[in-house]
Short mmCIF file of C-alpha atoms and ligand atoms in Angstrom, two decimals:
data_model
loop_
_atom_site.label_atom_id
_atom_site.label_comp_id
_atom_site.label_asym_id
_atom_site.label_seq_id
_atom_site.Cartn_x
_atom_site.Cartn_y
_atom_site.Cartn_z
CA MET A 171 0.03 -0.03 -0.04
CA LYS A 172 1.18 3.47 -0.80
CA ILE A 173 2.00 5.40 2.23
CA VAL A 174 0.10 8.61 2.70
CA LYS A 175 1.78 11.78 3.93
CA SER A 176 0.59 14.63 5.68
CA PHE A 177 1.18 18.07 4.58
CA SER A 178 4.04 19.92 6.50
CA GLU A 179 2.14 23.15 6.38
CA PRO A 180 -1.48 23.47 6.87
CA ILE A 181 -3.80 23.54 3.65
CA HIS A 182 -6.91 25.73 4.32
CA ILE A 183 -9.97 25.68 2.48
CA THR A 184 -9.08 28.87 0.47
CA ARG A 185 -6.56 31.78 0.30
CA PRO A 186 -7.50 34.99 -0.73
CA LEU A 187 -6.31 36.30 -4.00
CA LEU A 188 -3.58 38.80 -3.27
CA PRO A 189 -2.31 40.96 -6.24
CA ASP A 190 1.01 42.33 -6.34
CA LEU A 191 1.39 44.92 -3.48
CA ASN A 192 2.98 47.58 -5.68
CA LYS A 193 -0.19 47.78 -7.93
CA ILE A 194 -2.18 48.54 -4.60
CA THR A 195 0.19 51.09 -3.43
CA GLU A 196 -0.04 52.72 -6.81
CA LYS A 197 -3.82 52.99 -6.27
CA LEU A 198 -3.30 54.10 -2.91
CA ARG A 199 -1.26 56.90 -4.00
CA GLU A 200 -3.97 57.95 -6.56
CA ILE A 201 -6.47 57.97 -3.79
CA TRP A 202 -4.16 60.15 -1.41
CA LYS A 203 -3.61 62.46 -4.12
CA ALA A 204 -7.23 62.93 -4.96
CA GLN A 205 -7.95 63.15 -1.21
CA TRP A 206 -11.05 61.26 -1.58
CA LEU A 207 -11.79 58.18 0.53
CA THR A 208 -15.34 57.44 0.27
CA ASN A 209 -18.77 58.73 -1.22
CA ASN A 210 -18.76 58.08 -4.92
CA GLY A 211 -15.22 58.93 -5.79
CA PRO A 212 -13.20 58.13 -8.88
CA GLN A 213 -12.14 54.54 -7.94
CA HIS A 214 -15.81 53.96 -7.13
CA SER A 215 -17.18 55.26 -10.34
CA PHE A 216 -14.60 53.30 -12.55
CA PHE A 217 -14.88 49.99 -10.64
CA GLU A 218 -18.71 50.19 -10.79
CA SER A 219 -18.46 50.53 -14.69
CA LYS A 220 -15.97 47.63 -14.66
CA ILE A 221 -18.16 45.47 -12.66
CA LYS A 222 -21.12 46.20 -15.05
CA GLU A 223 -19.07 45.13 -17.87
CA THR A 224 -17.63 41.98 -16.30
CA LEU A 225 -20.90 40.86 -14.98
CA LYS A 226 -22.89 41.76 -18.20
CA VAL A 227 -25.64 43.51 -16.38
CA PRO A 228 -27.37 46.78 -17.21
CA TYR A 229 -27.14 48.32 -13.56
CA VAL A 230 -24.66 47.93 -10.66
CA SER A 231 -24.71 49.37 -7.25
CA LEU A 232 -21.63 48.70 -4.97
CA PHE A 233 -21.68 48.03 -1.27
CA ASN A 234 -19.53 47.69 1.72
CA ASN A 235 -20.43 44.07 2.09
CA GLY A 236 -22.95 41.68 0.64
CA THR A 237 -25.24 41.19 3.55
CA ILE A 238 -25.88 45.03 3.48
CA ALA A 239 -26.44 44.88 -0.10
CA LEU A 240 -29.04 42.13 0.23
CA ILE A 241 -30.99 44.00 3.17
CA VAL A 242 -31.20 47.03 0.87
CA ALA A 243 -32.17 44.82 -2.04
CA CYS A 244 -35.18 43.59 -0.14
CA GLN A 245 -36.04 47.27 1.19
CA SER A 246 -35.89 48.53 -2.30
CA LEU A 247 -38.43 46.07 -3.57
CA ARG A 248 -40.53 46.67 -0.53
CA ILE A 249 -40.54 42.98 0.30
CA SER A 250 -42.78 42.06 3.28
CA GLY A 251 -44.83 39.19 4.81
CA GLU A 252 -43.29 35.94 3.89
CA VAL A 253 -40.44 35.11 1.42
CA ILE A 254 -39.64 31.58 0.21
CA THR A 255 -36.08 30.62 0.45
CA THR A 256 -33.59 27.78 0.95
CA PRO A 257 -32.22 26.44 4.20
CA PHE A 258 -28.99 25.26 2.78
CA THR A 259 -27.21 28.55 2.39
CA PHE A 260 -24.97 30.86 4.53
CA PRO A 261 -26.68 32.48 7.52
CA ALA A 262 -26.83 35.87 5.90
CA THR A 263 -29.65 34.73 3.42
CA PRO A 264 -32.47 34.06 5.97
CA HIS A 265 -31.03 36.69 8.57
CA VAL A 266 -31.45 39.51 5.75
CA LEU A 267 -35.16 38.62 5.71
CA THR A 268 -35.38 38.84 9.49
CA TRP A 269 -33.74 42.29 9.37
CA ASN A 270 -36.55 43.27 7.08
CA GLY A 271 -39.24 42.07 9.22
CA VAL A 272 -39.85 39.33 6.82
CA LYS A 273 -40.74 35.62 7.77
CA PRO A 274 -38.51 33.24 5.95
CA ILE A 275 -40.25 30.17 4.54
CA PHE A 276 -37.92 27.33 3.93
CA CYS A 277 -38.32 25.18 0.85
CA ASP A 278 -36.49 21.91 0.23
CA ILE A 279 -33.55 21.66 -2.49
CA ASP A 280 -32.69 19.93 -5.47
CA PRO A 281 -30.97 16.68 -4.87
CA VAL A 282 -28.43 17.24 -7.61
CA THR A 283 -27.92 20.95 -7.71
CA MET A 284 -28.63 21.61 -3.99
CA ASN A 285 -30.28 24.72 -4.94
CA ILE A 286 -33.97 25.69 -4.01
CA ASP A 287 -36.36 22.98 -5.52
CA ALA A 288 -38.42 24.91 -7.98
CA ASN A 289 -41.22 22.34 -8.10
CA LYS A 290 -41.58 22.82 -4.36
CA ILE A 291 -42.05 26.48 -4.25
CA GLU A 292 -45.50 26.60 -5.35
CA ALA A 293 -46.96 24.58 -2.51
CA LEU A 294 -45.50 27.11 -0.02
CA ILE A 295 -47.00 30.27 -1.41
CA THR A 296 -49.53 31.97 0.62
CA PRO A 297 -51.29 35.26 0.45
CA GLN A 298 -48.63 36.79 2.55
CA THR A 299 -45.82 35.65 0.20
CA THR A 300 -44.11 38.51 -1.68
CA ALA A 301 -41.02 37.17 -2.82
CA ILE A 302 -38.61 34.22 -3.78
CA LEU A 303 -35.09 34.59 -2.20
CA ALA A 304 -33.04 31.84 -3.90
CA VAL A 305 -29.32 31.12 -3.81
CA HIS A 306 -27.05 29.86 -6.61
CA VAL A 307 -25.34 27.44 -4.38
CA PHE A 308 -21.67 26.84 -5.01
CA GLY A 309 -22.13 28.71 -8.27
CA THR A 310 -24.63 26.46 -10.03
CA PRO A 311 -27.43 28.55 -11.41
CA CYS A 312 -30.94 28.04 -10.00
CA GLU A 313 -33.83 27.02 -12.50
CA VAL A 314 -34.04 30.81 -13.34
CA PHE A 315 -36.69 30.33 -16.07
CA LYS A 316 -39.06 28.09 -14.05
CA ILE A 317 -38.66 30.45 -11.03
CA GLN A 318 -39.44 33.40 -12.85
CA GLU A 319 -42.54 31.60 -14.41
CA ILE A 320 -43.94 30.99 -10.80
CA ALA A 321 -43.19 34.51 -9.85
CA ASP A 322 -44.92 35.89 -12.73
CA ARG A 323 -47.96 33.67 -12.19
CA TYR A 324 -48.23 34.92 -8.55
CA GLY A 325 -46.99 38.52 -8.80
CA LEU A 326 -43.94 37.69 -6.68
CA LYS A 327 -40.49 39.41 -6.83
CA VAL A 328 -37.33 37.25 -7.37
CA VAL A 329 -34.06 38.01 -5.48
CA TYR A 330 -31.02 35.85 -6.02
CA ASP A 331 -28.05 35.60 -3.61
CA ALA A 332 -25.41 35.27 -6.25
CA ALA A 333 -22.65 35.40 -3.61
CA HIS A 334 -21.12 32.40 -5.13
CA ALA A 335 -21.66 33.03 -8.62
CA PHE A 336 -19.24 35.83 -9.84
CA GLY A 337 -18.65 35.49 -13.73
CA VAL A 338 -21.36 32.48 -14.06
CA GLU A 339 -23.38 32.92 -17.39
CA ILE A 340 -25.99 31.12 -18.66
CA GLY A 341 -25.68 31.25 -22.50
CA ASN A 342 -24.27 34.77 -22.95
CA THR A 343 -26.34 36.32 -20.11
CA GLY A 344 -24.76 37.18 -17.07
CA ILE A 345 -26.27 35.53 -13.91
CA GLY A 346 -27.02 38.79 -12.30
CA ASP A 347 -29.39 39.49 -15.18
CA PHE A 348 -32.25 37.25 -13.94
CA GLY A 349 -34.66 38.00 -11.36
CA ASP A 350 -35.43 41.60 -10.23
CA ILE A 351 -32.09 41.81 -8.14
CA SER A 352 -29.04 39.94 -7.62
CA MET A 353 -26.47 40.15 -4.83
CA PHE A 354 -22.75 39.42 -5.31
CA SER A 355 -20.33 39.30 -2.26
CA PHE A 356 -16.85 40.53 -2.70
CA HIS A 357 -15.76 39.08 0.62
CA ALA A 358 -12.11 37.93 0.83
CA THR A 359 -13.02 34.36 0.89
CA LYS A 360 -14.93 34.71 -2.60
CA LEU A 361 -13.29 33.99 -5.77
CA PHE A 362 -13.51 37.71 -6.64
CA HIS A 363 -12.94 40.18 -3.62
CA THR A 364 -12.41 43.78 -2.37
CA ALA A 365 -11.46 42.47 1.22
CA GLU A 366 -14.92 43.20 2.15
CA GLY A 367 -17.61 44.30 -0.21
CA GLY A 368 -20.53 43.69 -2.52
CA ALA A 369 -22.74 44.54 -5.12
CA LEU A 370 -26.35 44.59 -6.39
CA THR A 371 -27.35 44.00 -9.97
CA PHE A 372 -30.61 44.83 -11.72
CA LYS A 373 -32.47 45.68 -14.82
CA ASP A 374 -34.84 48.46 -13.77
CA LYS A 375 -33.48 51.88 -14.14
CA ASN A 376 -35.83 53.31 -11.38
CA LEU A 377 -34.28 50.97 -8.82
CA LYS A 378 -30.80 52.44 -9.39
CA GLN A 379 -31.92 55.70 -7.81
CA ARG A 380 -33.72 54.06 -5.01
CA ILE A 381 -30.92 51.67 -4.12
CA ASP A 382 -28.27 54.51 -4.29
CA LEU A 383 -30.24 56.60 -2.03
CA LEU A 384 -31.04 53.70 0.34
CA LYS A 385 -27.27 52.79 0.78
CA ASN A 386 -26.50 56.34 1.72
CA PHE A 387 -28.86 57.22 4.46
CA GLY A 388 -31.67 58.17 1.83
CA ILE A 389 -29.59 61.62 1.58
CA LYS A 390 -30.84 63.09 -1.84
CA ASN A 391 -29.25 66.65 -1.49
CA GLU A 392 -28.22 68.99 1.15
CA ASP A 393 -31.68 69.80 1.83
CA GLU A 394 -33.48 66.53 1.49
CA VAL A 395 -33.60 63.11 3.30
CA VAL A 396 -36.14 61.20 1.34
CA MET A 397 -36.20 57.67 2.90
CA PRO A 398 -34.74 55.76 5.90
CA GLY A 399 -31.54 54.49 4.33
CA ILE A 400 -28.59 52.93 6.04
CA ASN A 401 -24.82 53.20 5.41
CA GLY A 402 -24.12 50.56 2.70
CA LYS A 403 -21.44 52.54 0.74
CA MET A 404 -18.35 51.04 -0.81
CA ASN A 405 -15.06 53.20 -0.15
CA GLU A 406 -12.26 54.07 -2.46
CA ILE A 407 -9.75 51.74 -1.07
CA GLN A 408 -12.11 48.81 -1.38
CA ALA A 409 -12.89 49.91 -5.01
CA ALA A 410 -9.19 50.20 -5.83
CA ILE A 411 -8.42 46.73 -4.39
CA GLY A 412 -11.47 45.49 -6.49
CA LEU A 413 -9.86 47.15 -9.69
CA VAL A 414 -6.58 45.43 -9.17
CA VAL A 415 -8.07 41.97 -8.25
CA LEU A 416 -10.20 42.18 -11.30
CA GLU A 417 -7.08 42.30 -13.55
CA GLU A 418 -6.17 38.97 -12.24
CA ILE A 419 -9.33 37.05 -11.88
CA GLU A 420 -9.04 35.43 -15.39
CA VAL A 421 -5.76 33.85 -14.61
CA GLU A 422 -7.08 32.82 -11.37
CA ARG A 423 -9.92 31.13 -13.01
CA VAL A 424 -7.57 29.31 -15.35
CA LYS A 425 -5.64 27.83 -12.45
CA ARG A 426 -8.85 26.75 -10.82
CA LYS A 427 -10.29 25.17 -13.87
CA LYS A 428 -7.19 23.05 -13.87
CA ILE A 429 -7.29 22.15 -10.17
CA ASN A 430 -11.06 21.54 -10.57
CA GLU A 431 -10.06 19.02 -13.40
CA LYS A 432 -7.37 17.41 -11.44
CA TYR A 433 -9.83 16.89 -8.50
CA ILE A 434 -12.28 15.27 -10.80
CA GLU A 435 -9.72 13.03 -12.33
CA CYS A 436 -8.36 11.75 -8.90
CA LEU A 437 -11.85 11.42 -7.30
CA MET A 438 -13.60 9.54 -10.17
CA GLU A 439 -12.00 6.30 -9.08
CA ILE A 440 -13.02 6.59 -5.23
CA GLU A 441 -16.22 4.55 -4.57
CA GLY A 442 -18.73 6.73 -2.54
CA ILE A 443 -17.37 10.07 -3.46
CA LYS A 444 -19.66 12.36 -5.74
CA PHE A 445 -19.11 15.84 -6.94
CA LEU A 446 -20.99 18.47 -8.61
CA ASN A 447 -21.59 17.60 -12.21
CA GLU A 448 -19.43 20.05 -14.19
CA LYS A 449 -20.92 19.17 -17.48
CA ASN A 450 -23.62 21.92 -17.43
CA ILE A 451 -23.86 22.75 -21.19
CA GLY A 452 -23.93 26.50 -21.99
CA ILE A 453 -23.04 27.36 -18.45
CA LYS A 454 -19.92 29.42 -17.52
CA GLU A 455 -18.63 28.09 -14.09
CA SER A 456 -17.68 30.26 -11.09
CA TYR A 457 -14.97 28.08 -9.70
CA GLN A 458 -15.37 29.34 -6.21
CA TYR A 459 -15.82 26.10 -4.45
CA PHE A 460 -14.89 22.38 -4.97
CA VAL A 461 -17.47 20.24 -3.25
CA ILE A 462 -17.87 16.69 -2.71
CA ARG A 463 -20.51 14.47 -1.32
CA ILE A 464 -19.74 11.38 0.96
CA ASP A 465 -22.12 8.58 0.61
CA GLU A 466 -21.55 6.98 3.99
CA LYS A 467 -22.83 3.36 2.93
CA LYS A 468 -20.60 3.24 -0.08
CA PHE A 469 -17.45 5.01 1.33
CA GLY A 470 -17.77 3.38 4.56
CA ARG A 471 -17.01 6.52 6.62
CA SER A 472 -19.24 9.55 7.55
CA ARG A 473 -18.52 13.04 6.25
CA ASP A 474 -17.83 13.97 10.04
CA TYR A 475 -15.21 11.22 10.19
CA VAL A 476 -13.65 12.51 7.05
CA TYR A 477 -13.67 16.18 8.22
CA ASP A 478 -12.10 15.27 11.50
CA LYS A 479 -9.56 12.80 10.05
CA PHE A 480 -8.38 15.27 7.25
CA LYS A 481 -7.07 17.63 10.12
CA GLU A 482 -4.82 15.05 11.27
CA TYR A 483 -3.06 15.36 7.74
CA ASN A 484 -3.01 19.15 8.19
CA VAL A 485 -6.08 19.47 5.71
CA PHE A 486 -8.80 21.99 6.62
CA THR A 487 -12.02 21.32 4.74
CA ARG A 488 -15.52 22.90 5.47
CA LYS A 489 -18.82 21.32 6.13
CA TYR A 490 -20.60 24.17 3.90
CA PHE A 491 -23.51 24.61 4.63
CA TYR A 492 -23.88 22.64 7.89
CA PRO A 493 -26.00 23.33 9.95
CA LEU A 494 -28.95 24.05 8.04
CA CYS A 495 -30.35 27.50 8.58
CA SER A 496 -33.78 25.90 9.53
CA ASP A 497 -31.89 24.19 12.39
CA TYR A 498 -30.73 27.63 13.90
CA THR A 499 -32.23 28.34 17.23
CA CYS A 500 -33.99 31.60 15.51
CA TYR A 501 -35.74 29.56 12.82
CA LYS A 502 -36.27 25.99 14.04
CA HIS A 503 -39.68 26.76 15.60
CA LEU A 504 -40.96 27.83 12.07
CA PRO A 505 -43.46 25.18 10.75
CA SER A 506 -41.34 25.34 7.40
CA ALA A 507 -38.21 24.47 9.28
CA SER A 508 -39.27 20.99 10.33
CA SER A 509 -37.24 18.36 8.82
CA ALA A 510 -40.36 16.51 7.60
CA ASN A 511 -40.54 19.55 5.21
CA LEU A 512 -37.07 19.46 4.16
CA PRO A 513 -35.96 15.74 3.66
CA VAL A 514 -33.55 16.36 0.87
CA ALA A 515 -31.73 19.24 2.46
CA ASN A 516 -31.44 17.23 5.82
CA LYS A 517 -29.89 14.30 3.92
CA ILE A 518 -27.50 16.31 1.85
CA VAL A 519 -26.27 18.38 4.76
CA LYS A 520 -24.81 15.32 6.13
CA GLU A 521 -22.99 14.42 3.07
CA VAL A 522 -21.33 17.65 1.74
CA LEU A 523 -17.64 18.72 2.20
CA SER A 524 -15.64 21.53 0.55
CA LEU A 525 -12.26 20.69 -0.14
CA PRO A 526 -9.20 23.23 -0.39
CA PHE A 527 -9.77 25.24 -3.60
CA TYR A 528 -7.73 28.19 -4.68
CA GLY A 529 -5.13 29.02 -7.52
CA GLY A 530 -2.17 28.52 -5.15
CA LEU A 531 -2.91 24.94 -4.61
CA THR A 532 -0.55 22.69 -6.81
CA LEU A 533 -1.71 19.79 -8.80
CA ASN A 534 0.48 17.93 -6.64
CA ASP A 535 -1.30 19.10 -3.50
CA VAL A 536 -4.65 17.96 -5.15
CA GLU A 537 -3.18 14.46 -5.78
CA MET A 538 -2.03 14.33 -2.16
CA ILE A 539 -5.43 15.60 -0.85
CA CYS A 540 -7.29 12.79 -2.78
CA SER A 541 -4.79 10.09 -1.75
CA ILE A 542 -5.30 10.99 1.86
CA LEU A 543 -9.22 10.84 1.25
CA LYS A 544 -8.83 7.66 -0.33
CA SER A 545 -6.92 6.17 2.62
CA PHE A 546 -9.92 6.95 4.93
CA ARG A 547 -12.25 4.39 3.16
CA GLY A 548 -13.68 1.93 5.51
C1 PLP B 143 -20.51 35.26 1.61
C2 PLP B 143 -21.91 35.14 1.33
C3 PLP B 143 -23.01 35.99 2.00
C4 PLP B 143 -22.54 37.40 2.70
O1 PLP B 143 -21.85 38.24 2.02
P1 PLP B 143 -20.74 39.05 2.88
O2 PLP B 143 -20.19 39.90 1.74
O3 PLP B 143 -19.85 38.48 3.68
O4 PLP B 143 -21.75 40.10 3.65
C5 PLP B 143 -24.15 36.02 1.59
N1 PLP B 143 -24.73 34.80 1.06
C6 PLP B 143 -24.05 33.65 0.85
C7 PLP B 143 -24.54 32.62 0.22
C8 PLP B 143 -22.43 33.82 0.91
O5 PLP B 143 -21.65 32.74 0.74
#
């Protein structure tokens, strides 16, 4: 038997894309020279136009982080009552609804894509429902056409949490072009980042003014404050980092594509390990995560066993998105949070594991990680 070695340095789930520091200081010099640190400065304007181009969307509004962006998205559409969403996501998704005084209604997920199951949305609609808040989990697009069709039939808004979907396209359409509003997160752990940051994308011209007001306290001019806004503004330093990181994003994607292929090649032969189907025709991938599912019966070990055991080899994986949002103390009392309502989500949440995935990982690292995993088989 081949001897499996552990890593001498810890291998983390991700590493932020850190561009050449000289390029950042060059930008900082421009900012210092302009003496303009925030509130729609030149870096912000230029970055906003670049993001619009990159994401192929008609309108963009930049934010200090993705969560505040999503809170503002719901405010701008005047979403109230109940919103149908997924339990298999980052805490921000349902919390944003709570911060809007809206009740999250959890819908089960699709067994393959792990996104909200569009076939199960309709049964959850009540007279109080005003919107669907779906997540493109791990960058896999939701069933955008089916969801829009349901929304149109019942007069609902559609908001997408596209935090994992930077650069994803369906056909030639940017993923941010679907639904009423999409939110992108530019947090350091995301493929594209501004250290902290985020954006909303949308098609309605009238929304641009409203959203820009909402993220700046509702200040219209020196004499008028026209709505109860919040401080959601992206500053010049964040925008500058974004501009520099944006220049390197395609190189990073190419590296991740190779790592992705290597993982698939190495994992293919391990019984009981599944991964997201990468053969989505016509879809441009995000390459933000590499996620596997462990079939305990076939693999002979549980996901939790693998997660713990990996640490002994200096490999740090993540159980994204465990626990389900429907199991948080603040939501588990909801009728829609019962596990009887969410059988697929409750099964999948025990199987998923995100493996280390970033451009700096070598193909040799990937082979080592896969050999370690293989050695765990029971
Ligand atoms: C990262 C993330 C967010 C939050 O974004 P921040 O920019 O960190 O506020 C929201 N939803 C999902 C699915 C995420 O992964």
